[in-house]
Coordinates of C-alpha atoms and ligand atoms in Angstrom, one line a residue:
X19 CA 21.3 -24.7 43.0
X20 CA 18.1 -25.3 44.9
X21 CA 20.3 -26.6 47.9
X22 CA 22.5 -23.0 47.8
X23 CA 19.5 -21.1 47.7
X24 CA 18.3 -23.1 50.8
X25 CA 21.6 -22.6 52.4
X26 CA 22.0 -19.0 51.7
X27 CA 18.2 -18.2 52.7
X28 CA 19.0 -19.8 56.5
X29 CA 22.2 -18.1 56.3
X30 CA 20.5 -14.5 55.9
X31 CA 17.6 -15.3 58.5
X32 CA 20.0 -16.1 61.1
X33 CA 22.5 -13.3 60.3
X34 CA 19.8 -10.9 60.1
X35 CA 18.0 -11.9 63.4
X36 CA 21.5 -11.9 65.0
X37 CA 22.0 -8.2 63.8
X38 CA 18.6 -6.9 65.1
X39 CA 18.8 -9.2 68.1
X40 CA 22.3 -7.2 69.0
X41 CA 20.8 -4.1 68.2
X42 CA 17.4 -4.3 70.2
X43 CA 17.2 -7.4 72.0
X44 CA 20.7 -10.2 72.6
X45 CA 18.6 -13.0 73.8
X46 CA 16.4 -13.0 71.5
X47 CA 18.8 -13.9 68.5
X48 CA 16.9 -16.5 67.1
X49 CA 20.2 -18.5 66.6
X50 CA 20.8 -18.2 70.4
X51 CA 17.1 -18.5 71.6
X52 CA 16.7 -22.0 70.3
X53 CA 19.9 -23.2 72.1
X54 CA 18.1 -22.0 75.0
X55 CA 15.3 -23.9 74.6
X56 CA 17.3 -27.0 73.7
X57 CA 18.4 -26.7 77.1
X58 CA 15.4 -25.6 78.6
X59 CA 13.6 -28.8 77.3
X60 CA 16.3 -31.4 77.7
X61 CA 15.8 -34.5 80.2
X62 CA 18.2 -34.1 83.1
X63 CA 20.3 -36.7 82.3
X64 CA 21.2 -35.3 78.9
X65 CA 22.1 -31.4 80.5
X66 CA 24.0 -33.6 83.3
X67 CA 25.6 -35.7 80.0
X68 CA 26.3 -32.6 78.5
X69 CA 28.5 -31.4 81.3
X70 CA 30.2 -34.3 81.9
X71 CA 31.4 -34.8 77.8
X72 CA 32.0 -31.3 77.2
X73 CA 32.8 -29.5 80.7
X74 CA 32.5 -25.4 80.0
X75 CA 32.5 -26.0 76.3
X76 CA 29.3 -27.3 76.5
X77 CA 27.6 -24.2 75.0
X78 CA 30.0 -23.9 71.9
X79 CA 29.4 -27.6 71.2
X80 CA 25.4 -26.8 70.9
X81 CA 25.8 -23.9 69.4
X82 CA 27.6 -25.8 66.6
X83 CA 25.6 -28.3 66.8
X84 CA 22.6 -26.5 65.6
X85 CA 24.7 -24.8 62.6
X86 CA 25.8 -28.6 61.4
X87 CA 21.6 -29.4 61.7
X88 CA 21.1 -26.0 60.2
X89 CA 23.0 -26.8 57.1
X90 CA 21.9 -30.5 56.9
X91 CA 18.3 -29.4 57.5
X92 CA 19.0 -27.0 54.3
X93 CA 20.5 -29.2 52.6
X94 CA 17.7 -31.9 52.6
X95 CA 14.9 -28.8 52.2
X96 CA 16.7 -28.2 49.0
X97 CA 17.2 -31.7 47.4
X98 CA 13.0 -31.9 48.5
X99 CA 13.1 -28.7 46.4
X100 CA 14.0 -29.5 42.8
X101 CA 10.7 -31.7 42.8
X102 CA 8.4 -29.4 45.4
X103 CA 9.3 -26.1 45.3
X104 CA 6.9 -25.1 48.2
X105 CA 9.0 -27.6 50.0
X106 CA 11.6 -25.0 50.0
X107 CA 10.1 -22.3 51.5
X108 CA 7.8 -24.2 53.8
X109 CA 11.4 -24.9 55.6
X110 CA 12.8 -21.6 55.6
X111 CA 9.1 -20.4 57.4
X112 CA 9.1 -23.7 59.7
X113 CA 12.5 -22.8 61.1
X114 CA 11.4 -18.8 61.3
X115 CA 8.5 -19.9 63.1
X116 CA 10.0 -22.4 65.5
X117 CA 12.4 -19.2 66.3
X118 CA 9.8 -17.1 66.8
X119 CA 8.2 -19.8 69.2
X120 CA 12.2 -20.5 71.2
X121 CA 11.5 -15.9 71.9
X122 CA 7.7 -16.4 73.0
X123 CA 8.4 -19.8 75.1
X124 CA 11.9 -18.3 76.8
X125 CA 11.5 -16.4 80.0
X126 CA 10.1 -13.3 80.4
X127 CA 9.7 -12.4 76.7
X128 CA 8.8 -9.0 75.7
X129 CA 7.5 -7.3 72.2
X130 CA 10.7 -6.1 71.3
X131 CA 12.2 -9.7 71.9
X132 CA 9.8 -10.8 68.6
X133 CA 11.6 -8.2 66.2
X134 CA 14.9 -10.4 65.7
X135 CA 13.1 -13.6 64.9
X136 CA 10.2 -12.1 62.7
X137 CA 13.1 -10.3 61.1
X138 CA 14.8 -13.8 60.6
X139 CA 11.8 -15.0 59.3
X140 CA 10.8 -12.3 56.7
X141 CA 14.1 -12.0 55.3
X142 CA 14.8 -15.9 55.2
X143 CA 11.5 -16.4 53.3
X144 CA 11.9 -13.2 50.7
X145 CA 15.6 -14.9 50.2
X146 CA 14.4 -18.5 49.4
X147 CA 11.6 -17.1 46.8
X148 CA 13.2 -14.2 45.4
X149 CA 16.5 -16.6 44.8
X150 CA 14.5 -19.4 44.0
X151 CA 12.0 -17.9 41.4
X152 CA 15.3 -16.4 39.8
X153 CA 17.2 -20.3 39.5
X154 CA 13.3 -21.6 37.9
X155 CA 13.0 -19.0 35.4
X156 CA 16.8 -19.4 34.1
X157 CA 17.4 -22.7 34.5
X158 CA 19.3 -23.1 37.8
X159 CA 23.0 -25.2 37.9
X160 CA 22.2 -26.8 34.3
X161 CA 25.2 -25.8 33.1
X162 CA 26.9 -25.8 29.4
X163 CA 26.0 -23.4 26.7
X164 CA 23.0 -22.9 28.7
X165 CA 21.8 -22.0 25.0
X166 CA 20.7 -18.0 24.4
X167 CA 22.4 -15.1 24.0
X168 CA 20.4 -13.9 27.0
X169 CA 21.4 -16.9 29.4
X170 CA 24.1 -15.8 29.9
X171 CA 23.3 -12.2 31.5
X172 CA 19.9 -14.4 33.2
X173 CA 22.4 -16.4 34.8
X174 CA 25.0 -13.6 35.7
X175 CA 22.0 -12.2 37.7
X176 CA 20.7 -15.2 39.3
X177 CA 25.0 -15.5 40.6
X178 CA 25.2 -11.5 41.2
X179 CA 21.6 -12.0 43.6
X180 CA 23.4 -14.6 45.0
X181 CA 26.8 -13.1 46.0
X182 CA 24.5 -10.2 47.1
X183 CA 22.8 -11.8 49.8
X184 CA 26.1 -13.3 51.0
X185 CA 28.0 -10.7 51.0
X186 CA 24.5 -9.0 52.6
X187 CA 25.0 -12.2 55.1
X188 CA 28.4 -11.6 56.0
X189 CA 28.1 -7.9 56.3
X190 CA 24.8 -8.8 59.2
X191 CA 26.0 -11.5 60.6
X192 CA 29.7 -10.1 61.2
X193 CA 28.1 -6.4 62.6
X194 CA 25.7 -8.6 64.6
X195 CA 28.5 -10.9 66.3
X196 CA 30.7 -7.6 66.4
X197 CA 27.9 -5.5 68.6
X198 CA 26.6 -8.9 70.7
X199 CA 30.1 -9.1 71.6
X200 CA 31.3 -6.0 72.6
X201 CA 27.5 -6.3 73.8
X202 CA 25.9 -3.8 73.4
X203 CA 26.5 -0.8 75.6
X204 CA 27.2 -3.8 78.3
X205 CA 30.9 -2.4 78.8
X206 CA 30.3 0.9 78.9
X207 CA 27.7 0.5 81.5
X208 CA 29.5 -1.2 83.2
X209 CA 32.2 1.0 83.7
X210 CA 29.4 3.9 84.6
X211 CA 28.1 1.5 86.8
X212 CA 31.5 1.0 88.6
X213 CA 31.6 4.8 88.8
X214 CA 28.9 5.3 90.6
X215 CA 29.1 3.1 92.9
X216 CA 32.5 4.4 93.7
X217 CA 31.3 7.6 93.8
X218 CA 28.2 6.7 96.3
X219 CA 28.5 7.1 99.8
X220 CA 28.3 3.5 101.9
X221 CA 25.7 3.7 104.6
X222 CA 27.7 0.0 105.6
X223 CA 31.2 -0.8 105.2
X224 CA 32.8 -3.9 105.7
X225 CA 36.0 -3.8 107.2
X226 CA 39.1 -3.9 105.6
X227 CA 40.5 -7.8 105.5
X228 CA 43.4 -8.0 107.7
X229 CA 46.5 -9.7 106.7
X230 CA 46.2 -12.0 109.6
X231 CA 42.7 -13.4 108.1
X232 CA 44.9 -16.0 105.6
X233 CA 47.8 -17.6 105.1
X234 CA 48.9 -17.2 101.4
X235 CA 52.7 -18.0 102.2
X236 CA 51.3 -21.3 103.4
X237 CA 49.6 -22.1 100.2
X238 CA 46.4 -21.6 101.2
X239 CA 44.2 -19.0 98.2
X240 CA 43.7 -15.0 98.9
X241 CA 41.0 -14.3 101.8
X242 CA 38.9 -12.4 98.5
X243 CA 38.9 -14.1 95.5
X244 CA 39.7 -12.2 92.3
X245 CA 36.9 -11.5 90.0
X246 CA 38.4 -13.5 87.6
X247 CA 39.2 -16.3 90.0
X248 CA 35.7 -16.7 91.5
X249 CA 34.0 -19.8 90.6
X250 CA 31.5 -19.4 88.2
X251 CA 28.2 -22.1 88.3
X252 CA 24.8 -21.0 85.7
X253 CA 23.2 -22.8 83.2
X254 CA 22.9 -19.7 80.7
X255 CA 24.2 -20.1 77.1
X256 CA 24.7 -16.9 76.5
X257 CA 25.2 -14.6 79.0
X258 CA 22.1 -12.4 79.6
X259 CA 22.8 -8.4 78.4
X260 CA 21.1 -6.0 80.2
X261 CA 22.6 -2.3 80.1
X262 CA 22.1 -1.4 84.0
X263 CA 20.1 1.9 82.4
X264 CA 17.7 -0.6 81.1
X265 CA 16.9 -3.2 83.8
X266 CA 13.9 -3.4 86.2
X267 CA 13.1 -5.7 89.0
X268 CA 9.6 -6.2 89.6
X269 CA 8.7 -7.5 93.2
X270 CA 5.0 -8.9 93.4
X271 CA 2.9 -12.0 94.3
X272 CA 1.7 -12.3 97.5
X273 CA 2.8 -9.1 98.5
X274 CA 0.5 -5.8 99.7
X275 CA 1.5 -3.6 97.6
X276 CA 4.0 -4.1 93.7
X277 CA 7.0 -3.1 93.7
X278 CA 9.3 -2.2 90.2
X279 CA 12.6 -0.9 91.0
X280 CA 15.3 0.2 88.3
X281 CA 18.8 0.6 89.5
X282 CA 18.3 4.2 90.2
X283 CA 15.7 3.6 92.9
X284 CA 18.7 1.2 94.2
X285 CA 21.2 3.9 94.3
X286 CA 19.1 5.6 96.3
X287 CA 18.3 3.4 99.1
X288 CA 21.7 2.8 101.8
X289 CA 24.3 1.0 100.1
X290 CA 25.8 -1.4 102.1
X291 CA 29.3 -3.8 101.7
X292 CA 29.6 -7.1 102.9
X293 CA 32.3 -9.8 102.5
X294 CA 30.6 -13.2 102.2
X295 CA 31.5 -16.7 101.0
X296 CA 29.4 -18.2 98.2
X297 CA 29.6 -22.1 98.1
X298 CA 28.0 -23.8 95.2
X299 CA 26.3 -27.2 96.7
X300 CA 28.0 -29.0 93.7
X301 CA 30.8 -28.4 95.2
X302 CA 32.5 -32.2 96.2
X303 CA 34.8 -32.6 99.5
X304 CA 37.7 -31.1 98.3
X305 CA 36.7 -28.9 95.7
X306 CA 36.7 -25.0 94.8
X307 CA 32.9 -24.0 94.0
X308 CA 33.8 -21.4 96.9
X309 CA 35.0 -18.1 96.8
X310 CA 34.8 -14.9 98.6
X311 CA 34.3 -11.2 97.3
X312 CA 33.2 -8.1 99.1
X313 CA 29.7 -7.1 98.0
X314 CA 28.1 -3.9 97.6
X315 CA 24.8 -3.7 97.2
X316 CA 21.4 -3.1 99.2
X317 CA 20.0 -5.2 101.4
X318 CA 16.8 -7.2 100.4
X319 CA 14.8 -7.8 103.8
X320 CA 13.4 -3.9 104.1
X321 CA 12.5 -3.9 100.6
X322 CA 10.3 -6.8 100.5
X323 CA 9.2 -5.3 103.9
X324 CA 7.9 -2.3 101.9
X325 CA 6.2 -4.3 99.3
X326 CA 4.7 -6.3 102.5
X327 CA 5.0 -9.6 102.5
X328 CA 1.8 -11.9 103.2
X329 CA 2.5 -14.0 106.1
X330 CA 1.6 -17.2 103.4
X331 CA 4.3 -16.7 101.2
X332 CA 6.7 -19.0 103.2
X333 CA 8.7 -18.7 99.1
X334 CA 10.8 -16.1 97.4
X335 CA 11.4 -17.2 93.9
X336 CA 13.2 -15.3 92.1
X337 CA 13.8 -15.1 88.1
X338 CA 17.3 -14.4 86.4
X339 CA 16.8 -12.3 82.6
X340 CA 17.7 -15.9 81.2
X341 CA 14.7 -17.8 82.8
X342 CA 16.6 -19.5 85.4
X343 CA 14.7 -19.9 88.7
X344 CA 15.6 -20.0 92.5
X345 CA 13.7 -20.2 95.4
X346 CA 14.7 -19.1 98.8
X347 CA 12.8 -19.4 102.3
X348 CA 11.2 -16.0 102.6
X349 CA 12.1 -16.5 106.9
X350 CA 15.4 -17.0 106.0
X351 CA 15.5 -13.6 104.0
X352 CA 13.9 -11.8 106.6
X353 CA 15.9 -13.0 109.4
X354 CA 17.2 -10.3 111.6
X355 CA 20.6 -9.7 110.7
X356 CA 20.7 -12.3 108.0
X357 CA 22.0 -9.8 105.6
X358 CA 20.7 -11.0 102.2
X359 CA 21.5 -8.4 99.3
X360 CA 20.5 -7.1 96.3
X361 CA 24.3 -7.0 94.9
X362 CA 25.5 -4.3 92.3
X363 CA 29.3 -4.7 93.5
X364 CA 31.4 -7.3 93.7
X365 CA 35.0 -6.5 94.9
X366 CA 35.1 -2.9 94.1
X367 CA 33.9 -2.7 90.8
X368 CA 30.1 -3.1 89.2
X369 CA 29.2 -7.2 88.9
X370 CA 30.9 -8.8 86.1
X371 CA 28.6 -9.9 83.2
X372 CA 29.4 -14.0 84.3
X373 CA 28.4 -12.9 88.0
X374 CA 24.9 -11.3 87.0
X375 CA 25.7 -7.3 85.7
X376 CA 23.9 -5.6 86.5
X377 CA 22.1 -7.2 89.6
X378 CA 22.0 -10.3 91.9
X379 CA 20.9 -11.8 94.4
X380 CA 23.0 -13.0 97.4
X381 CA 21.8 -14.8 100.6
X382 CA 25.0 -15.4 103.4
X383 CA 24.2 -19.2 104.1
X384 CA 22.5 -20.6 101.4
X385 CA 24.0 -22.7 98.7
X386 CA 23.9 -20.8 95.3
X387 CA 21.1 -22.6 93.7
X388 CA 18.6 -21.6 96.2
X389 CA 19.7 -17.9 96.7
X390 CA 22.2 -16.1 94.3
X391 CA 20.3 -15.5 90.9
X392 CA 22.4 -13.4 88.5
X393 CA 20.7 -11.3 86.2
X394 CA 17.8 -10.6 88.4
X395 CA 14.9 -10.1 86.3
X396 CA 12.0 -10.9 88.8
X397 CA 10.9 -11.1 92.6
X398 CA 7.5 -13.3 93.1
X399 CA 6.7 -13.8 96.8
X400 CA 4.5 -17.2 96.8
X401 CA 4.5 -20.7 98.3
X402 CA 6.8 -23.6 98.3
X403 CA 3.9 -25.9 97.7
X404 CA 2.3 -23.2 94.4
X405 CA 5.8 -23.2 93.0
X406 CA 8.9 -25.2 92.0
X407 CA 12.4 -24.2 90.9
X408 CA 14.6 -24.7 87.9
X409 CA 17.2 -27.3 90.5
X410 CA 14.3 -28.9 92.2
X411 CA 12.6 -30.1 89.5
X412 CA 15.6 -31.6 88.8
X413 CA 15.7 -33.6 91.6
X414 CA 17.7 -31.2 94.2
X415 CA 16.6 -30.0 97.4
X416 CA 13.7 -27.7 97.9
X417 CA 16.0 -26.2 100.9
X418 CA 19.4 -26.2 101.0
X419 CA 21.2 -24.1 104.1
X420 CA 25.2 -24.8 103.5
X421 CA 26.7 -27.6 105.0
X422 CA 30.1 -27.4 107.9
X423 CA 33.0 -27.8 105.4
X424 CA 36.6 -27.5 105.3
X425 CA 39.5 -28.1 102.5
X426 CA 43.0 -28.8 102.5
X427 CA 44.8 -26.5 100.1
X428 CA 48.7 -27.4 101.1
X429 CA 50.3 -29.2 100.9
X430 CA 49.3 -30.2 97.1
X431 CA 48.1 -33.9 96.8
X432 CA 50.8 -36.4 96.2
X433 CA 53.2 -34.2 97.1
X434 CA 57.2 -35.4 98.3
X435 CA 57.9 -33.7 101.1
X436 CA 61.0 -33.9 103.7
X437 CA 60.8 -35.5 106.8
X438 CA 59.9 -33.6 110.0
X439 CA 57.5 -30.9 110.9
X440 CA 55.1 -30.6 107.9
X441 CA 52.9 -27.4 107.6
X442 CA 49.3 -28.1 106.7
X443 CA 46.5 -25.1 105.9
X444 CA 43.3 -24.6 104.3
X445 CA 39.9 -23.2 104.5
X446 CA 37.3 -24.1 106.6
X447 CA 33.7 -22.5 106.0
X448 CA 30.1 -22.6 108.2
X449 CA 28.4 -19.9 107.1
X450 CA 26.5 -18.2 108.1
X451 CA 27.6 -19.1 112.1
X452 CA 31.2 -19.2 110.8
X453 CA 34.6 -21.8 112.1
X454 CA 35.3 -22.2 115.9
X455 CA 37.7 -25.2 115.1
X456 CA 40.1 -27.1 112.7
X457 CA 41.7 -30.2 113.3
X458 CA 44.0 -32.3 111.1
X459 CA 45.6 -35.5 111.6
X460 CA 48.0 -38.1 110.1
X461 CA 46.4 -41.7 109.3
X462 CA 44.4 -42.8 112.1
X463 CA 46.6 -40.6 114.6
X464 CA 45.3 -38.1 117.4
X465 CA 43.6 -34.8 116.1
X466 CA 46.0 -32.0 116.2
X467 CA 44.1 -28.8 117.0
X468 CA 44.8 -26.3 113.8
X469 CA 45.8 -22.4 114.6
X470 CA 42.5 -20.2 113.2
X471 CA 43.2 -17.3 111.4
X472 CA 41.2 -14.2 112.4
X473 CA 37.3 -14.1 111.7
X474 CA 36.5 -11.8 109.5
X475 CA 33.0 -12.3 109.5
X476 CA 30.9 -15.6 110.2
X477 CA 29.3 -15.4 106.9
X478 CA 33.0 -15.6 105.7
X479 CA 35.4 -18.7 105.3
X480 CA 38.3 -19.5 107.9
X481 CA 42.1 -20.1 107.2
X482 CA 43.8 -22.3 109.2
X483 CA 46.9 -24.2 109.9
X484 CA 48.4 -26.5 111.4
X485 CA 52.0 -28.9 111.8
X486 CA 52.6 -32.1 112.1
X487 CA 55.6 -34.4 112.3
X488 CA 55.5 -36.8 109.6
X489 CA 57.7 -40.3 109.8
X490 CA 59.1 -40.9 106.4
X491 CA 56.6 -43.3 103.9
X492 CA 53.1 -42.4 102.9
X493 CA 50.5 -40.4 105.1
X494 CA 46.6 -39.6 104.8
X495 CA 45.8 -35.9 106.0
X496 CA 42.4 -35.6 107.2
X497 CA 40.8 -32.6 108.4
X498 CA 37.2 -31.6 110.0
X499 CA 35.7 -28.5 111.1
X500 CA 34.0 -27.4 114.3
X501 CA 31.1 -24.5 113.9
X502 CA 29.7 -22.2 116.3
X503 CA 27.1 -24.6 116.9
X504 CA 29.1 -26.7 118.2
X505 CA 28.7 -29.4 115.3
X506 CA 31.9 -31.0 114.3
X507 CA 31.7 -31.8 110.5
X508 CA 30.5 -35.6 109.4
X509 CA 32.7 -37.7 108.3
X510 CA 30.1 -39.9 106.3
X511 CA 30.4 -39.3 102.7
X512 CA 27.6 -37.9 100.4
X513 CA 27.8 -36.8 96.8
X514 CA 26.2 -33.4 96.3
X515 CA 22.8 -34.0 95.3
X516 CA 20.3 -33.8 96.9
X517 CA 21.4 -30.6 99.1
X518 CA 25.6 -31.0 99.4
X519 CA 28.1 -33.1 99.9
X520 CA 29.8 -34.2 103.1
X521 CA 32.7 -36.0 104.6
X522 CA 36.0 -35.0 105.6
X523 CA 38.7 -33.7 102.9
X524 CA 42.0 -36.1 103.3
X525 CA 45.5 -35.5 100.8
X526 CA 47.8 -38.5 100.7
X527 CA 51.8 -37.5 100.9
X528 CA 54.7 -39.1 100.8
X529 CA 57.5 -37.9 103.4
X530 CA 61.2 -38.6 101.9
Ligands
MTE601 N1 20.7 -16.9 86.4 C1 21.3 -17.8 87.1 N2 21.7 -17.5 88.3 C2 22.4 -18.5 89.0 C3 22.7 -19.7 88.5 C4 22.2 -20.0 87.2 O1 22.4 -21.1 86.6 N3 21.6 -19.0 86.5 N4 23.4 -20.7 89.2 C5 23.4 -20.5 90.7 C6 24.4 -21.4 91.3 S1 24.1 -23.0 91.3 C7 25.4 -20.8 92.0 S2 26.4 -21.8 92.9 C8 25.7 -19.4 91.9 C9 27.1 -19.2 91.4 O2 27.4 -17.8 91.2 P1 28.7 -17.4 90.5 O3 28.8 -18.0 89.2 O4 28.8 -15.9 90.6 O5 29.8 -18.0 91.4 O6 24.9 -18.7 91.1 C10 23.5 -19.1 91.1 N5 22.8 -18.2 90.3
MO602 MO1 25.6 -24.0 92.6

């Protein structure tokens, strides 16, 4: 009995702090918050493990993780119980508390971020005495004739209490995953969101893609990448959930003069749309950490202009709602016509929630980690040398401009194809000075010069093609890519870390 009163007493603390955390608060469920700071506080090598075993399920597999140490942490507390009974409690409060403590140490908690775990930690301590005093006074599991006439009702209540706080535990814990879910007003701002911005007058717009800018029948992917297509890189367990009626961006440090802006004050400043290639630098030679949308959004050089930055702060960090940090070469920001944005819109409608609803932050040129924070929560102008970043202190570079690159998309790897001309295409990207030239070749054969697509705009990838005749057996394709520097990509191969990979992207085929 003492282990079931254990059991059910976590079970209502986390049910009730999920239902409170849904209705004030999602990140702070207490259930949620300590999976963050799992991650927060893991070495390195065990978030990089983590990855590796468990790809994108990596987040289920800690969430239910902590539930198997939830219950085997009750179910010790409760054995410990039938001797000490202060044993019993004193685990419900520990766990409370060490909730409480995930909500203080995450990033940027606020007061109403406390309610769900305190509320977790009241009602998981009233559970485990109320229940428990009830089992002590009648005599808990010891079953039989459990003796007097009265035993019989004592123990009907002592089973009623208990169905009642698990039915009270299903009913919390069912409304709480229902509203974190359908999260919270998230949708429906969303769509108001996407309204709006529909609705507000451009003051930039990007021009339409032409069909000449790809060459889809050739196999390579669409110029802009569907929403639900682009690649998606964050460490957040569960997706921050801010309504875009109740976020703020506050933009301060070594500034003149603070700045906090909600997304009304954005609205009102000129909207402008941009179509810009995002390239994660995990991306290997080869790979798809690279897509392309059309933002909307406002840019960010004239509004940290208006704050005033201190000539000093040679650092832009900036802080996503989950804690996650980035920092970004405040020159590079304020580079004339480098474009950086404050994004609300991402290929026509408001940001999705995986791509940082309501607000982001997108630098043309940058890899990701230094530059496109989702959930945009904070703006400190300071130092590189007074402040590190959530990827450097894991070993990545402090600066990390993206490198030349180019992939093959067709013909598929391995693929059989009959003898004669052979079309090859893919992307080439070299942002933000954008593709002068492709070239492709067979084994160790003369480069063949690749036919560009148009340029849409050099902060955007480059489609390109190219034959070649192919004598029947095996064949390497290679490719490399020329920018507008002039700089025609390396061939020597790095893995991603430090600050990207590089090398030339080759497909082996076998002409029949
Ligand atoms: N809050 C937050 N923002 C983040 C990250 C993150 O882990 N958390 N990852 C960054 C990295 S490494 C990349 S490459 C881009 C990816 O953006 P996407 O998921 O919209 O493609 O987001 C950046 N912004
Ligand atoms: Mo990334």
């Amino acid at each position: 009995m003492a282990i079931l009163v254990e059991l059910l007493a976590i079970a209502a603390a986390v049910a009730s702090g999920h239902l409170v955390a849904a209705l004030v608060a999602p990140a702070s469920s207490p259930f949620v918050a300590v999976g963050d700071a799992v991650v927060r506080l893991s070495p390195q090598p065990v978030v990089e493990f983590a990855k590796s075993a468990f790809g994108t399920a990596d987040k289920p597999v800690l969430l239910a993780g902590i539930g198997v140490l939830l219950v085997l942490l009750g179910a010790l507390a409760g054995l410990a119980a039938r001797r000490r009974p202060a044993v019993g409690t004193a685990a419900v409060a520990a766990l409370g508390l060490l909730a409480v403590a995930a909500v203080l140490t995450g990033p940027v908690p606020t007061a109403t971020d406390l309610a769900a775990p305190v509320v977790a930690l009241v009602v998981g301590v009233a559970v485990q005495r109320g229940l428990d005093r009830l089992a002590r006074r009648h005599g808990g599991t010891r079953t039989g004739s459990g003796g007097s006439g009265d035993g019989v009702p004592r123990r009907t209540v002592l089973a009623g209490a208990s169905a009642a706080v698990a039915a009270g535990t299903l009913v919390a814990g069912g409304a709480g995953l229902a509203l974190s879910s359908s999260g919270s007003g998230i949708a429906a701002s969303r769509v108001a969101l996407t309204g709006r911005l529909a609705a507000a007058t451009l003051a930039e717009t990007a021009p339409p893609v032409p069909a000449s800018a790809a060459f889809p029948q050739l196999g390579t992917v669409p110029f802009v990448t569907p929403n639900a297509d682009f690649y998606r890189i964050d460490v957040a367990l569960t997706i921050p959930a801010v309504r875009a009626e109740d976020w703020s961006l506050r933009v301060h440090g070594r500034v003149g003069r603070e700045l906090v802006l909600t997304v009304d004050d954005l609205l009102r400043r000129p909207l402008v749309q941009r179509t810009i290639t995002m390239t994660c630098v995990s991306n290997t030679v080869g790979g798809n950490l690279v897509s392309t949308a059309d933002f909307v959004g406002v840019e960010l050089a004239p509004l940290l202009l208006e704050a005033g930055v201190d000539p000093s702060a040679d650092q832009i960090v900036s802080t996503s709602r989950d804690g996650w940090t980035a920092g970004t070469p405040t020159a590079t920001v304020l580079e004339p016509g480098r474009g950086a944005l404050l994004a609300l819109g991402m290929n026509g409608e408001a940001l999705p929630v995986e791509h940082g609803f309501p607000v982001r932050m997108v630098v043309p040129g940058l890899y990701g980690y230094v530059s496109a924070t989702k959930w945009l929560a904070d703006i400190e102008l300071t130092t590189f040398a007074e402040r590190s970043v959530y990827w450097r202190d894991r070993g990545w570079a402090e600066r990390a401009p993206i490198k030349t690159q180019c992939r093959i998309d067709a013909p598929v790897g391995f693929s059989k194809l009959p003898a004669g001309r052979v079309q090859v295409a893919g992307v080439a990207w070299a942002q933000p000075v954008g593709i002068t030239a492709v070239e492709v070749r067979a084994d160790d054969g003369p480069w063949v010069r690749a036919e560009l697509a148009t340029e849409v705009n050099p902060n955007t990838w480059r489609m390109w093609r190219a034959e070649l005749d192919l004598s029947p057996g095996s064949h390497t394709l290679t490719a490399r890519a020329t920018d507008r520097r002039g700089l025609v990509q390396t061939d020597v191969r790095v893995e991603p870390i430090p600050d990207g990979a590089t090398g030339w992207p080759s497909t082996i085929v076998t002409v029949v």
